PDB file of C-alpha atoms in Angstrom:
ATOM      1  CA  MET A 117      65.022 -30.020 -35.922  1.00 47.00           C
ATOM      2  CA  ASN A 118      66.614 -33.249 -34.730  1.00 49.00           C
ATOM      3  CA  SER A 119      64.948 -36.267 -36.363  1.00 49.00           C
ATOM      4  CA  SER A 120      66.230 -38.650 -33.663  1.00 52.00           C
ATOM      5  CA  ASP A 121      64.299 -36.815 -30.927  1.00 53.00           C
ATOM      6  CA  PRO A 122      60.642 -38.022 -30.984  1.00 49.00           C
ATOM      7  CA  THR A 123      59.487 -35.130 -28.790  1.00 49.00           C
ATOM      8  CA  GLN A 124      60.571 -32.543 -31.366  1.00 52.00           C
ATOM      9  CA  SER A 125      57.523 -32.920 -33.613  1.00 56.00           C
ATOM     10  CA  ALA A 126      53.874 -33.144 -32.608  1.00 57.00           C
ATOM     11  CA  ASP A 127      53.181 -34.916 -35.927  1.00 65.00           C
ATOM     12  CA  ASP A 128      55.600 -37.711 -35.120  1.00 65.00           C
ATOM     13  CA  PRO A 129      53.600 -40.785 -33.898  1.00 62.00           C
ATOM     14  CA  ARG A 130      56.450 -41.689 -31.530  1.00 66.00           C
ATOM     15  CA  ALA A 131      55.840 -38.427 -29.647  1.00 63.00           C
ATOM     16  CA  CYS A 132      52.341 -39.597 -28.688  1.00 66.00           C
ATOM     17  CA  VAL A 133      53.656 -42.914 -27.396  1.00 65.00           C
ATOM     18  CA  THR A 134      56.349 -41.255 -25.294  1.00 68.00           C
ATOM     19  CA  ASN A 135      53.762 -39.004 -23.651  1.00 74.00           C
ATOM     20  CA  LEU A 136      51.877 -42.060 -22.335  1.00 79.00           C
ATOM     21  CA  PHE A 137      54.599 -42.840 -19.831  1.00 79.00           C
ATOM     22  CA  LYS A 138      54.827 -41.034 -16.520  1.00 82.00           C
ATOM     23  CA  ARG A 139      58.129 -40.120 -14.957  1.00 82.00           C
ATOM     24  CA  ILE A 140      59.179 -42.541 -12.238  1.00 82.00           C
ATOM     25  CA  ARG A 141      59.492 -40.818  -8.898  1.00 84.00           C
ATOM     26  CA  SER A 142      62.080 -42.397  -6.677  1.00 90.00           C
ATOM     27  CA  VAL A 143      61.346 -42.504  -2.974  1.00 90.00           C
ATOM     28  CA  PRO A 144      64.195 -41.938  -0.510  1.00 95.00           C
ATOM     29  CA  ALA A 145      65.223 -45.095   1.361  1.00 96.00           C
ATOM     30  CA  TYR A 146      64.531 -43.520   4.776  1.00 97.00           C
ATOM     31  CA  LYS A 147      60.924 -42.890   3.707  1.00 95.00           C
ATOM     32  CA  VAL A 148      60.509 -46.532   2.629  1.00 96.00           C
ATOM     33  CA  VAL A 149      61.882 -47.690   6.003  1.00 97.00           C
ATOM     34  CA  ALA A 150      59.667 -45.235   7.916  1.00 95.00           C
ATOM     35  CA  ASP A 151      56.582 -46.302   5.950  1.00 94.00           C
ATOM     36  CA  GLU A 152      57.254 -49.978   6.693  1.00 96.00           C
ATOM     37  CA  ILE A 153      57.726 -49.377  10.432  1.00 95.00           C
ATOM     38  CA  GLU A 154      54.566 -47.236  10.497  1.00 91.00           C
ATOM     39  CA  ARG A 155      52.688 -49.989   8.652  1.00 92.00           C
ATOM     40  CA  LEU A 156      53.732 -52.488  11.328  1.00 93.00           C
ATOM     41  CA  ILE A 157      52.533 -50.115  14.060  1.00 90.00           C
ATOM     42  CA  VAL A 158      49.209 -49.315  12.381  1.00 86.00           C
ATOM     43  CA  SER A 159      48.538 -52.992  11.590  1.00 89.00           C
ATOM     44  CA  GLY A 160      49.118 -53.912  15.244  1.00 90.00           C
ATOM     45  CA  GLU A 161      52.132 -56.117  14.567  1.00 94.00           C
ATOM     46  CA  LEU A 162      54.076 -53.638  16.705  1.00 94.00           C
ATOM     47  CA  ARG A 163      52.015 -52.511  19.691  1.00 94.00           C
ATOM     48  CA  SER A 164      52.252 -49.586  22.057  1.00 92.00           C
ATOM     49  CA  GLY A 165      54.981 -50.346  24.585  1.00 94.00           C
ATOM     50  CA  ASP A 166      56.856 -52.769  22.331  1.00 96.00           C
ATOM     51  CA  PRO A 167      60.579 -52.045  22.044  1.00 96.00           C
ATOM     52  CA  LEU A 168      61.846 -51.311  18.560  1.00 96.00           C
ATOM     53  CA  PRO A 169      64.869 -53.321  17.414  1.00 96.00           C
ATOM     54  CA  THR A 170      68.205 -51.519  17.611  1.00 95.00           C
ATOM     55  CA  GLU A 171      69.451 -49.344  14.748  1.00 95.00           C
ATOM     56  CA  ILE A 172      71.950 -52.046  13.822  1.00 97.00           C
ATOM     57  CA  GLU A 173      69.252 -54.740  13.747  1.00 97.00           C
ATOM     58  CA  LEU A 174      66.956 -52.535  11.663  1.00 98.00           C
ATOM     59  CA  SER A 175      69.718 -51.588   9.228  1.00 98.00           C
ATOM     60  CA  GLU A 176      70.568 -55.271   8.738  1.00 98.00           C
ATOM     61  CA  SER A 177      66.888 -56.218   8.306  1.00 97.00           C
ATOM     62  CA  PHE A 178      66.227 -53.498   5.739  1.00 97.00           C
ATOM     63  CA  GLY A 179      69.639 -53.737   4.077  1.00 98.00           C
ATOM     64  CA  VAL A 180      70.331 -50.018   4.499  1.00 98.00           C
ATOM     65  CA  ASN A 181      72.865 -47.858   6.347  1.00 97.00           C
ATOM     66  CA  ARG A 182      72.329 -46.871   9.974  1.00 97.00           C
ATOM     67  CA  SER A 183      72.039 -43.233   8.910  1.00 98.00           C
ATOM     68  CA  THR A 184      69.013 -44.199   6.789  1.00 98.00           C
ATOM     69  CA  VAL A 185      67.438 -45.932   9.788  1.00 98.00           C
ATOM     70  CA  ARG A 186      68.175 -42.906  12.002  1.00 97.00           C
ATOM     71  CA  GLU A 187      66.428 -40.588   9.546  1.00 98.00           C
ATOM     72  CA  ALA A 188      63.412 -42.926   9.394  1.00 98.00           C
ATOM     73  CA  ILE A 189      63.253 -43.097  13.190  1.00 97.00           C
ATOM     74  CA  ARG A 190      63.470 -39.313  13.442  1.00 96.00           C
ATOM     75  CA  LEU A 191      60.520 -39.017  11.080  1.00 94.00           C
ATOM     76  CA  ILE A 192      58.412 -41.505  13.055  1.00 94.00           C
ATOM     77  CA  GLU A 193      59.362 -39.865  16.374  1.00 92.00           C
ATOM     78  CA  GLN A 194      58.111 -36.537  15.023  1.00 89.00           C
ATOM     79  CA  GLU A 195      54.799 -38.204  14.220  1.00 87.00           C
ATOM     80  CA  GLY A 196      54.529 -39.366  17.831  1.00 88.00           C
ATOM     81  CA  MET A 197      54.634 -43.104  17.117  1.00 91.00           C
ATOM     82  CA  LEU A 198      58.018 -43.766  18.747  1.00 94.00           C
ATOM     83  CA  GLU A 199      59.571 -42.472  21.941  1.00 93.00           C
ATOM     84  CA  ARG A 200      62.959 -42.846  23.599  1.00 92.00           C
ATOM     85  CA  ARG A 201      62.992 -44.359  27.057  1.00 89.00           C
ATOM     86  CA  GLU A 202      65.629 -45.823  29.323  1.00 79.00           C
ATOM     87  CA  GLY A 203      68.323 -43.666  27.821  1.00 79.00           C
ATOM     88  CA  ARG A 204      68.429 -44.511  24.150  1.00 84.00           C
ATOM     89  CA  ARG A 205      65.975 -47.387  23.695  1.00 92.00           C
ATOM     90  CA  LEU A 206      63.025 -46.751  21.341  1.00 95.00           C
ATOM     91  CA  PHE A 207      59.496 -47.892  22.126  1.00 96.00           C
ATOM     92  CA  VAL A 208      56.309 -47.859  20.108  1.00 95.00           C
ATOM     93  CA  CYS A 209      53.696 -45.427  21.371  1.00 92.00           C
ATOM     94  CA  LEU A 210      50.432 -44.103  20.069  1.00 82.00           C
ATOM     95  CA  PRO A 211      50.176 -40.377  19.437  1.00 72.00           C
ATOM     96  CA  GLY A 212      47.810 -38.451  21.680  1.00 65.00           C
ATOM     97  CA  LEU A 213      44.566 -36.973  20.406  1.00 59.00           C
ATOM     98  CA  TYR A 214      46.068 -33.478  20.451  1.00 56.00           C
ATOM     99  CA  ASP A 215      48.936 -34.631  18.224  1.00 61.00           C
ATOM    100  CA  LEU A 216      46.531 -36.307  15.815  1.00 60.00           C
ATOM    101  CA  ALA A 217      44.232 -33.277  15.690  1.00 63.00           C
ATOM    102  CA  SER A 218      47.051 -30.824  15.018  1.00 65.00           C
ATOM    103  CA  ARG A 219      48.510 -33.102  12.336  1.00 61.00           C
ATOM    104  CA  ALA A 220      45.085 -33.464  10.667  1.00 65.00           C
ATOM    105  CA  THR A 221      44.617 -29.688  10.767  1.00 72.00           C
ATOM    106  CA  ARG A 222      48.001 -29.128   9.107  1.00 66.00           C
ATOM    107  CA  MET A 223      47.183 -31.668   6.409  1.00 63.00           C
ATOM    108  CA  LEU A 224      43.843 -29.999   5.675  1.00 73.00           C
ATOM    109  CA  MET A 225      45.487 -26.583   5.475  1.00 74.00           C
ATOM    110  CA  LEU A 226      48.019 -27.905   2.969  1.00 68.00           C
ATOM    111  CA  GLN A 227      45.289 -29.263   0.705  1.00 67.00           C
TER     112      GLN A 227
END
């Protein structure tokens, strides 16, 4: 048994202390960006019909790469809160009732 490893022995008081801490779960940057944009939409700071800033503007604002912003946008588009209009421009939109109902059903089934 290795005496420097506090998890080796249940009798070691350091083992109890180490078990108090939970593992830190890192969240991918695209998820943080998506959550922040969704928060702005849900709070009403971004309203239906408002144009979203460009990928470059968003990447500069968040301090992340454009690929991270693209992944976040893809996620929000799938949720029905963003749509592409006028070629490539993104606009805020509210998901329809059917989209919300099917999403809620999926969430309940996963529980």
